[in-house]
């Protein structure tokens, strides 16, 4: 979460895309993310709550407030975000972008580690 906040602060849009769950890449708007980054000055991150997301966990939740300034003054973006660990990498999951359905031999979306066809498919 902190690394993604730093990426917003530094306008590192490629990093934001790289740390977004790959099954959601089709729904991302790189130009829109860049436009928001260019018009926003991120000033502070307050992590309010974490759940799981430690060694041995496959999922994690972070509740935070990200403070920013834009043309209308200072505000806070308050969000509870889900993260998933796949292939040793933590990914942010957008709550409003549907995941691309996995192929039969892809890992199952439930995080069991089994192939989709042998689990929920």
Short mmCIF file of C-alpha atoms in Angstrom, two decimals:
data_model
loop_
_atom_site.label_atom_id
_atom_site.label_comp_id
_atom_site.label_asym_id
_atom_site.label_seq_id
_atom_site.Cartn_x
_atom_site.Cartn_y
_atom_site.Cartn_z
CA UNK A 1 0.00 0.00 0.00
CA UNK A 2 2.75 2.43 0.94
CA UNK A 3 4.63 1.73 -2.29
CA UNK A 4 1.50 2.48 -4.33
CA UNK A 5 1.00 5.77 -2.46
CA UNK A 6 4.63 6.68 -3.27
CA UNK A 7 3.99 5.78 -6.91
CA UNK A 8 1.01 8.16 -6.99
CA UNK A 9 3.14 10.84 -5.32
CA UNK A 10 5.95 10.34 -7.87
CA UNK A 11 3.52 9.86 -10.80
CA UNK A 12 4.89 6.38 -11.55
CA UNK A 13 1.85 5.13 -13.45
CA UNK A 14 3.64 2.07 -14.85
CA UNK A 15 4.33 0.90 -11.28
CA UNK A 16 0.66 1.36 -10.40
CA UNK A 17 -0.28 -0.81 -13.38
CA UNK A 18 2.39 -3.40 -12.53
CA UNK A 19 1.09 -3.74 -8.95
CA UNK A 20 -2.57 -4.06 -9.99
CA UNK A 21 -3.93 -7.60 -10.17
CA UNK A 22 -3.21 -8.81 -13.74
CA UNK A 23 -6.75 -10.13 -14.16
CA UNK A 24 -7.96 -6.51 -14.02
CA UNK A 25 -5.54 -4.93 -16.50
CA UNK A 26 -8.12 -4.89 -19.30
CA UNK A 27 -10.30 -2.56 -17.21
CA UNK A 28 -7.59 -0.02 -16.40
CA UNK A 29 -7.47 3.44 -17.96
CA UNK A 30 -3.78 4.41 -18.04
CA UNK A 31 -4.53 7.85 -19.50
CA UNK A 32 -7.12 8.51 -16.79
CA UNK A 33 -4.71 7.46 -14.05
CA UNK A 34 -2.03 9.75 -15.50
CA UNK A 35 -4.47 12.66 -15.77
CA UNK A 36 -5.43 12.29 -12.11
CA UNK A 37 -1.77 12.01 -11.09
CA UNK A 38 -0.92 15.20 -12.98
CA UNK A 39 -3.72 17.18 -11.33
CA UNK A 40 -3.21 15.91 -7.77
CA UNK A 41 -0.53 16.55 -5.16
CA UNK A 42 -0.50 13.64 -2.70
CA UNK A 43 0.62 14.86 0.72
CA UNK A 44 0.18 12.16 3.36
CA UNK A 45 -0.86 8.55 3.93
CA UNK A 46 -2.54 7.39 7.14
CA UNK A 47 -2.91 3.61 7.44
CA UNK A 48 -5.93 3.13 9.70
CA UNK A 49 -6.23 -0.66 9.80
CA UNK A 50 -4.64 -3.77 8.35
CA UNK A 51 -5.96 -7.30 8.28
CA UNK A 52 -3.77 -10.25 7.30
CA UNK A 53 -1.25 -9.55 4.53
CA UNK A 54 1.64 -11.03 6.50
CA UNK A 55 4.02 -13.91 5.77
CA UNK A 56 1.94 -17.00 5.12
CA UNK A 57 -1.17 -15.02 4.09
CA UNK A 58 -2.50 -14.98 0.53
CA UNK A 59 -4.81 -12.01 1.01
CA UNK A 60 -4.68 -8.76 2.90
CA UNK A 61 -6.85 -5.72 3.60
CA UNK A 62 -5.69 -2.16 4.24
CA UNK A 63 -7.92 0.72 5.31
CA UNK A 64 -6.30 4.09 4.75
CA UNK A 65 -6.71 7.80 4.17
CA UNK A 66 -4.57 9.32 1.42
CA UNK A 67 -4.45 13.11 1.75
CA UNK A 68 -4.10 15.25 -1.35
CA UNK A 69 -4.41 18.75 -2.75
CA UNK A 70 -6.07 19.60 -6.02
CA UNK A 71 -7.73 22.67 -7.49
CA UNK A 72 -10.38 22.70 -4.75
CA UNK A 73 -8.09 22.44 -1.71
CA UNK A 74 -7.01 19.61 0.58
CA UNK A 75 -9.08 16.44 0.91
CA UNK A 76 -8.68 12.82 1.92
CA UNK A 77 -9.42 9.72 -0.12
CA UNK A 78 -10.69 7.11 2.39
CA UNK A 79 -10.66 3.52 1.14
CA UNK A 80 -10.47 -0.09 2.25
CA UNK A 81 -8.38 -2.01 -0.28
CA UNK A 82 -7.94 -5.70 -0.93
CA UNK A 83 -4.60 -7.20 -1.91
CA UNK A 84 -3.76 -10.71 -3.14
CA UNK A 85 -0.44 -12.58 -3.22
CA UNK A 86 0.26 -14.39 -6.49
CA UNK A 87 3.61 -15.83 -7.54
CA UNK A 88 5.38 -14.02 -4.70
CA UNK A 89 3.99 -10.58 -5.68
CA UNK A 90 1.33 -8.58 -3.82
CA UNK A 91 -1.31 -7.04 -6.11
CA UNK A 92 -3.94 -4.38 -5.49
CA UNK A 93 -7.48 -5.43 -6.45
CA UNK A 94 -9.76 -2.67 -7.75
CA UNK A 95 -13.19 -3.22 -6.19
CA UNK A 96 -15.03 -1.86 -9.24
CA UNK A 97 -13.16 -3.56 -12.11
CA UNK A 98 -14.31 -7.09 -12.93
CA UNK A 99 -11.62 -9.74 -13.14
CA UNK A 100 -10.94 -11.47 -16.42
CA UNK A 101 -12.11 -15.04 -15.96
CA UNK A 102 -9.25 -17.52 -15.70
CA UNK A 103 -8.57 -20.21 -18.25
CA UNK A 104 -9.05 -23.83 -17.20
CA UNK A 105 -5.34 -24.26 -16.39
CA UNK A 106 -4.89 -20.88 -14.65
CA UNK A 107 -4.73 -20.62 -10.85
CA UNK A 108 -8.16 -20.49 -9.23
CA UNK A 109 -9.48 -17.05 -8.22
CA UNK A 110 -10.25 -18.30 -4.70
CA UNK A 111 -6.53 -18.47 -3.87
CA UNK A 112 -6.42 -22.22 -3.17
CA UNK A 113 -3.37 -22.72 -5.38
CA UNK A 114 -5.24 -25.31 -7.46
CA UNK A 115 -5.97 -25.00 -11.17
CA UNK A 116 -9.31 -23.33 -11.90
CA UNK A 117 -10.67 -26.49 -13.59
CA UNK A 118 -9.87 -28.58 -10.49
CA UNK A 119 -11.35 -26.09 -8.03
CA UNK A 120 -14.14 -23.56 -8.68
CA UNK A 121 -14.28 -23.94 -12.49
#
